[in-house]
Amino acid sequence: MGVMAYDVIVVGAGPAGSTAARTLAREGASVLLLDRARFPRDKPCGGGVTVRAASCQDIDLAPVVERTITGARFSLRLGSAFDRRYDEPLTYMTQRSRLDAHLVEAAVGAGAAFRDGESVRSVEVAANSDGPGGGSGSSLAGAVTVRTDGGSYTARALIGADGANGAVGRATGIRPLSEEAVALEGKVPYPNGVPADWRDFIGLDFGWLAGGYGWVFPKGDHLNVGVGAWKYAAFTLRPKLAELCCRYGFDAGALENLRGHHLPGRVPGSNIARGPVAVVGDAAGLIDPLTGEGIHMAFMSGRMAARAALRLLAGETDDLSLYQRAVDLRLQPELTAARKLQELLQFAPPPYMAVMRRSGKFWRLFCHLIRGELTYLDFLRIIGPLRLAVDLFAAVARRRRLSRLTAAR
């Protein structure tokens, strides 16, 4: 088989890659969407799609939603729990095997070509296209060559959506600096349906994991149970997961599909685009630091990269640097605000939980954040002068965390 040419190649068919491919194909671009796995395939992920994330999609996710969450069960350091309920949906629960297949189907329906089961073996970027001013218009034809174990393909642009340690980032050097967290999760099976008290509640436990929390997420026939923490505390995750299971009466030894995964948090300003190549979603480190959720930013960054690629294809720009500018302008300020709130939560979890338990106003603000009716920046503006205290204590918490990280090394 000879070399096949496309306008854009997207590597990785998760939420970011499929969104980019669908956006491009709808605008008439010829798109190849590649994934190394055979679909449908599962991915380690809590599988929560917040209302905020779902609302920024232009396709209906209802066919793959297994649970609609309207409440949260909070606890501190595996102590007694309290419930909070909202009168509207907060989060939709799905499984990545179903969600990703649904998104791929939409991308193919829009006109994208999809090849699964093809691992990327090499990526080559033409010398005259690697960087700003490296060419424009038709001179970018064949700017990128991707070779897989199934064929060779060329394109004018390449979008890497293949995860934190993806082939595109490794091959091109576009690997943003990131602050690494890790997670470990498993499934508690309930073939006849999850217990009634978990069907529309998620469980969140804070205060005993370095930089993270424990969770219980209900699906159609199982509970997803997991723990997350900073990477330096990865060795604690397995015993912590066992403790979490014990707290809720689950048998840790009977957990199915036990898996770990990385949660990269981009350092502001670090590189996520060069020449005709960009990375999106987890590959760009675009994880919400407060919640550890990445699907919202995957949807947003996939669309942003596609729009930058369309500008390149139209000859309006020489590279995909517009994508990085869009991320720095629209997404990074939110992630930076979320990081401050995360540092503060980790520094002093008891006050956070006390306010969550006793203040209806704070709970409603939290719900507005999850639903996308408020941004993190909005939240910081609402608290007024208290923002100075947030900045101060977040800075103290960050210094303490970095000193622990240095000691761990």
XYZ file of C-alpha atoms in Angstrom:
409
model
C 0.000 0.000 0.000
C 1.346 3.440 -0.907
C 1.474 6.549 1.234
C -1.988 7.996 1.810
C -2.421 11.777 2.118
C -4.802 13.702 4.377
C -5.219 17.265 5.485
C -4.875 16.360 9.176
C -3.910 13.231 11.084
C -5.214 12.820 14.636
C -3.488 10.202 16.782
C -5.591 8.935 19.674
C -9.349 8.405 19.538
C -10.288 9.445 23.054
C -12.500 12.465 23.819
C -9.926 15.031 22.641
C -8.935 13.230 19.437
C -12.450 12.321 18.338
C -13.657 15.858 19.027
C -10.826 17.298 16.937
C -11.471 14.839 14.100
C -15.204 15.505 14.090
C -14.735 19.281 14.127
C -12.298 19.130 11.208
C -14.360 16.712 9.138
C -17.507 18.785 9.534
C -15.652 21.709 7.977
C -14.668 19.635 4.969
C -11.112 18.677 5.907
C -9.894 15.187 5.093
C -9.021 13.609 8.444
C -7.428 10.355 9.519
C -8.143 9.309 13.106
C -5.740 6.650 14.415
C -5.737 4.596 17.595
C -3.438 1.770 18.633
C -6.261 -0.209 20.277
C -9.105 -2.117 18.674
C -12.448 -0.492 19.411
C -14.402 -0.661 21.550
C -11.721 -0.548 24.187
C -11.712 0.500 27.816
C -9.463 3.085 29.436
C -8.563 3.657 33.082
C -10.764 6.613 33.994
C -13.443 7.414 36.536
C -15.820 7.948 33.637
C -17.501 11.069 34.993
C -18.669 13.628 32.433
C -19.687 16.765 34.297
C -22.611 18.820 33.070
C -20.020 21.494 32.272
C -18.172 19.055 29.994
C -21.311 17.688 28.357
C -22.621 21.180 27.617
C -19.597 22.063 25.499
C -20.239 19.125 23.163
C -22.419 19.448 20.075
C -23.559 15.816 20.091
C -25.928 14.002 22.432
C -24.152 11.866 25.022
C -27.374 10.390 26.424
C -26.956 7.024 24.623
C -23.858 6.235 26.714
C -24.908 7.710 30.074
C -25.386 4.975 32.702
C -26.118 7.143 35.738
C -27.158 10.747 36.297
C -25.655 12.086 39.516
C -27.522 14.614 41.630
C -25.724 14.274 44.941
C -22.404 13.727 46.677
C -21.471 11.775 49.798
C -18.566 13.555 51.498
C -16.249 12.275 54.200
C -13.007 13.364 55.799
C -10.180 10.895 56.367
C -12.529 7.915 56.114
C -14.702 9.244 58.918
C -18.463 9.683 59.059
C -20.105 10.791 55.831
C -22.710 13.436 55.049
C -24.836 13.748 51.938
C -25.523 16.784 49.790
C -28.151 16.718 47.071
C -28.932 19.109 44.221
C -32.187 19.370 42.294
C -30.515 19.226 38.876
C -27.896 16.909 37.304
C -24.277 17.465 38.294
C -22.407 14.695 36.508
C -23.164 11.910 34.050
C -21.551 8.544 34.594
C -20.388 6.501 31.638
C -17.665 4.011 30.747
C -14.841 5.032 28.465
C -15.380 1.977 26.257
C -18.870 3.255 25.450
C -18.138 7.000 25.463
C -15.112 6.788 23.195
C -16.836 4.461 20.732
C -19.772 6.890 20.605
C -17.462 9.825 19.893
C -15.586 7.895 17.212
C -18.876 6.995 15.559
C -19.780 10.696 15.456
C -16.389 11.577 13.941
C -16.783 8.912 11.260
C -20.315 10.102 10.620
C -18.933 13.583 10.001
C -16.538 12.195 7.389
C -13.345 11.259 9.254
C -11.506 8.068 8.313
C -10.854 5.838 11.320
C -8.194 3.157 11.654
C -8.004 1.309 14.949
C -5.447 -1.268 15.945
C -2.611 0.772 14.377
C 0.271 1.778 16.632
C 2.378 4.737 15.575
C 5.928 3.641 14.807
C 7.423 6.964 13.750
C 6.581 10.606 13.134
C 8.576 12.800 10.791
C 8.122 16.555 10.471
C 9.544 18.171 7.333
C 12.435 20.486 8.166
C 10.869 23.498 6.427
C 7.664 23.208 8.441
C 9.036 22.725 11.947
C 8.430 26.073 13.564
C 6.826 29.457 13.053
C 7.299 30.861 9.596
C 8.172 27.445 8.237
C 5.806 27.742 5.312
C 2.200 28.405 4.468
C -0.554 27.233 2.185
C 0.309 24.472 -0.244
C 3.946 24.359 0.885
C 2.763 22.486 3.941
C 1.459 19.572 1.899
C 3.137 16.483 3.345
C 4.552 18.480 6.271
C 4.093 15.455 8.543
C 4.571 11.750 7.869
C 3.191 9.168 10.263
C 4.141 5.521 9.933
C 2.179 2.850 11.721
C 2.263 -0.917 11.722
C -0.531 -0.709 9.147
C 0.685 1.904 6.684
C 2.227 5.309 6.009
C 0.315 8.586 5.940
C 1.129 12.209 5.254
C -0.714 15.343 6.274
C -0.410 19.094 6.543
C -0.985 18.983 10.291
C -0.822 16.463 13.130
C -2.767 16.490 16.398
C -1.521 14.222 19.181
C -4.326 13.040 21.464
C -2.624 9.861 22.611
C -2.193 10.482 26.306
C 0.409 11.534 28.811
C 3.191 9.417 27.322
C 1.937 9.349 23.757
C 3.905 8.552 20.635
C 3.382 11.995 19.096
C 4.889 13.797 22.063
C 7.811 11.373 22.283
C 8.580 11.595 18.569
C 8.297 15.375 18.222
C 9.513 16.517 21.627
C 6.240 18.346 22.277
C 5.861 17.159 25.840
C 4.744 19.925 28.203
C 6.271 20.240 31.621
C 3.783 18.824 34.058
C 3.134 18.171 37.719
C 2.358 14.478 37.881
C -0.361 12.815 39.868
C -1.317 9.141 39.699
C -4.478 7.172 40.331
C -5.408 3.573 41.070
C -8.922 2.257 40.504
C -10.968 -0.897 40.289
C -14.532 -2.142 39.890
C -16.895 -3.523 42.497
C -19.278 -5.654 40.403
C -23.053 -5.595 40.883
C -24.499 -7.645 37.995
C -28.068 -6.914 39.105
C -27.494 -3.184 39.553
C -25.657 -1.051 42.121
C -27.171 -0.537 45.598
C -29.981 2.013 45.743
C -28.052 4.412 47.980
C -25.333 4.787 45.306
C -27.448 5.086 42.173
C -27.430 8.869 41.972
C -24.641 9.702 44.446
C -20.882 9.829 44.125
C -18.618 9.343 47.128
C -15.693 11.696 47.819
C -13.257 11.314 50.714
C -10.595 13.958 51.414
C -7.696 14.651 53.715
C -5.672 11.426 53.767
C -4.036 11.280 50.327
C -1.149 13.547 49.346
C -2.634 15.831 46.707
C -5.696 13.729 45.943
C -8.804 12.012 47.254
C -10.740 8.769 47.241
C -13.902 8.239 45.211
C -16.833 5.953 44.556
C -18.555 6.406 41.176
C -21.665 4.352 40.300
C -22.135 2.834 36.855
C -24.799 0.558 35.439
C -23.501 -2.748 36.822
C -20.601 -1.784 39.078
C -19.045 0.849 41.303
C -15.799 2.454 40.187
C -13.660 2.857 43.307
C -10.341 4.672 43.251
C -7.719 6.838 44.900
C -5.407 9.513 43.512
C -2.322 11.307 44.832
C 0.825 13.091 43.784
C 3.252 10.830 41.984
C 5.765 10.847 44.847
C 3.086 9.154 46.971
C 2.261 6.470 44.391
C 3.513 3.708 46.713
C 0.671 4.528 49.131
C -2.162 4.003 46.646
C -2.681 0.264 46.943
C -3.013 0.230 50.754
C -5.091 3.421 50.609
C -7.474 1.827 48.125
C -7.851 -1.140 50.447
C -8.659 1.243 53.306
C -11.267 3.023 51.194
C -12.909 -0.274 50.297
C -12.964 -1.300 53.957
C -14.571 2.019 54.898
C -17.473 1.394 52.530
C -17.768 -2.342 53.135
C -16.314 -3.477 49.813
C -13.979 -6.454 49.466
C -10.695 -4.993 48.193
C -9.511 -8.473 47.225
C -12.483 -8.881 44.893
C -11.898 -5.686 42.910
C -11.920 -6.282 39.159
C -9.862 -4.532 36.459
C -7.465 -2.950 38.938
C -5.528 -0.309 36.988
C -3.300 2.701 37.490
C -2.851 5.763 35.329
C -1.117 9.132 35.217
C -2.800 12.504 35.657
C -0.482 15.149 34.195
C -1.024 18.807 35.093
C 0.523 21.221 32.603
C 2.927 23.823 33.935
C 1.642 27.169 32.579
C 3.419 28.361 29.454
C 4.990 25.023 28.577
C 4.989 23.971 24.951
C 1.983 22.188 23.437
C 2.431 23.167 19.765
C 5.305 23.460 17.336
C 5.065 23.956 13.588
C 2.264 21.795 12.188
C 2.025 19.628 15.318
C -0.039 20.104 18.496
C -0.955 17.949 21.484
C -4.332 18.026 23.228
C -6.133 16.611 26.255
C -3.989 14.482 28.568
C -1.111 14.690 26.087
C -1.077 18.435 26.763
C -1.414 17.981 30.528
C -4.837 19.631 30.539
C -6.252 18.021 33.681
C -8.384 19.931 36.179
C -6.082 20.066 39.244
C -8.924 20.307 41.758
C -11.039 17.393 40.545
C -8.566 15.367 38.477
C -11.176 15.397 35.686
C -9.849 15.619 32.125
C -12.814 15.088 29.796
C -13.959 18.721 29.821
C -10.518 20.005 28.852
C -10.209 17.192 26.311
C -13.361 18.376 24.555
C -12.258 22.016 24.687
C -8.649 21.507 23.594
C -9.632 19.104 20.794
C -11.946 21.729 19.342
C -9.362 24.501 19.746
C -6.662 22.491 17.981
C -9.063 21.680 15.143
C -9.883 25.336 14.656
C -6.197 26.229 14.557
C -5.638 23.466 11.999
C -8.462 24.827 9.841
C -6.756 28.228 9.851
C -3.534 26.537 8.757
C -5.306 24.639 5.978
C -6.855 27.887 4.747
C -3.409 29.475 4.453
C -4.194 32.035 7.172
C -1.344 30.933 9.438
C 1.956 29.105 9.146
C 1.621 26.756 12.116
C -0.565 25.682 15.020
C 0.678 28.315 17.458
C -2.821 29.839 17.524
C -3.907 26.742 19.413
C -1.392 27.273 22.199
C -2.375 30.945 22.403
C -6.031 29.956 22.736
C -5.212 27.499 25.519
C -3.075 30.057 27.341
C -5.799 32.689 27.042
C -8.969 30.663 27.669
C -8.081 27.450 29.504
C -4.879 28.013 31.471
C -6.244 30.789 33.730
C -8.999 28.393 34.827
C -6.509 25.611 35.467
C -4.291 27.975 37.457
C -7.247 29.047 39.602
C -8.200 25.403 40.116
C -4.638 24.644 41.199
C -4.837 27.320 43.913
C -8.073 25.861 45.226
C -6.586 22.365 45.123
C -3.495 23.465 47.048
C -5.731 25.101 49.650
C -7.946 22.014 49.987
C -4.908 19.816 50.526
C -3.429 22.287 53.021
C -6.520 22.430 55.235
C -9.213 19.890 54.339
C -11.214 20.069 57.614
C -12.374 23.697 57.075
C -13.327 22.865 53.482
C -15.477 19.945 54.649
C -17.001 21.928 57.527
C -18.110 24.684 55.170
C -19.395 22.144 52.643
C -21.447 20.464 55.358
C -22.902 23.568 56.976
C -23.197 26.154 54.227
C -25.940 25.754 51.642
C -24.492 28.706 49.759
C -21.075 27.060 49.441
C -22.662 23.806 48.264
C -24.667 25.684 45.636
C -21.504 27.441 44.438
C -19.818 24.059 44.132
C -22.754 22.773 42.097
C -22.643 25.818 39.825
C -18.941 25.094 39.213
C -19.593 21.458 38.315
C -22.474 22.460 36.037
C -20.404 25.143 34.291
C -22.620 27.988 35.418
C -19.624 29.493 37.211
C -15.931 29.312 36.383
C -13.155 29.000 38.933
C -12.246 32.606 38.207
C -15.859 33.593 38.882
C -15.663 31.776 42.220
C -12.510 33.645 43.218
C -14.165 36.938 42.305
C -17.277 36.064 44.330
C -15.332 35.471 47.545
C -13.909 39.006 47.270
C -11.237 39.861 49.866
C -10.948 36.190 50.833
C -9.148 35.717 47.536
C -6.040 37.213 49.160
C -6.183 34.499 51.804
C -6.599 31.851 49.087
C -3.496 33.168 47.303
C -1.496 33.255 50.534
C -2.366 29.811 51.847
C -2.157 28.232 48.391
C 1.388 29.580 48.068
C 2.284 28.195 51.503
C 0.784 24.822 50.593
C 2.668 24.728 47.317
C 6.006 25.425 49.027
C 5.297 22.682 51.550
C 4.390 20.231 48.781
C 7.509 21.021 46.766
C 9.705 20.559 49.818
C 8.147 17.116 50.359
C 8.692 16.297 46.710
C 12.380 17.278 47.032
C 12.730 15.126 50.132
C 11.066 12.171 48.384
C 13.645 12.327 45.621
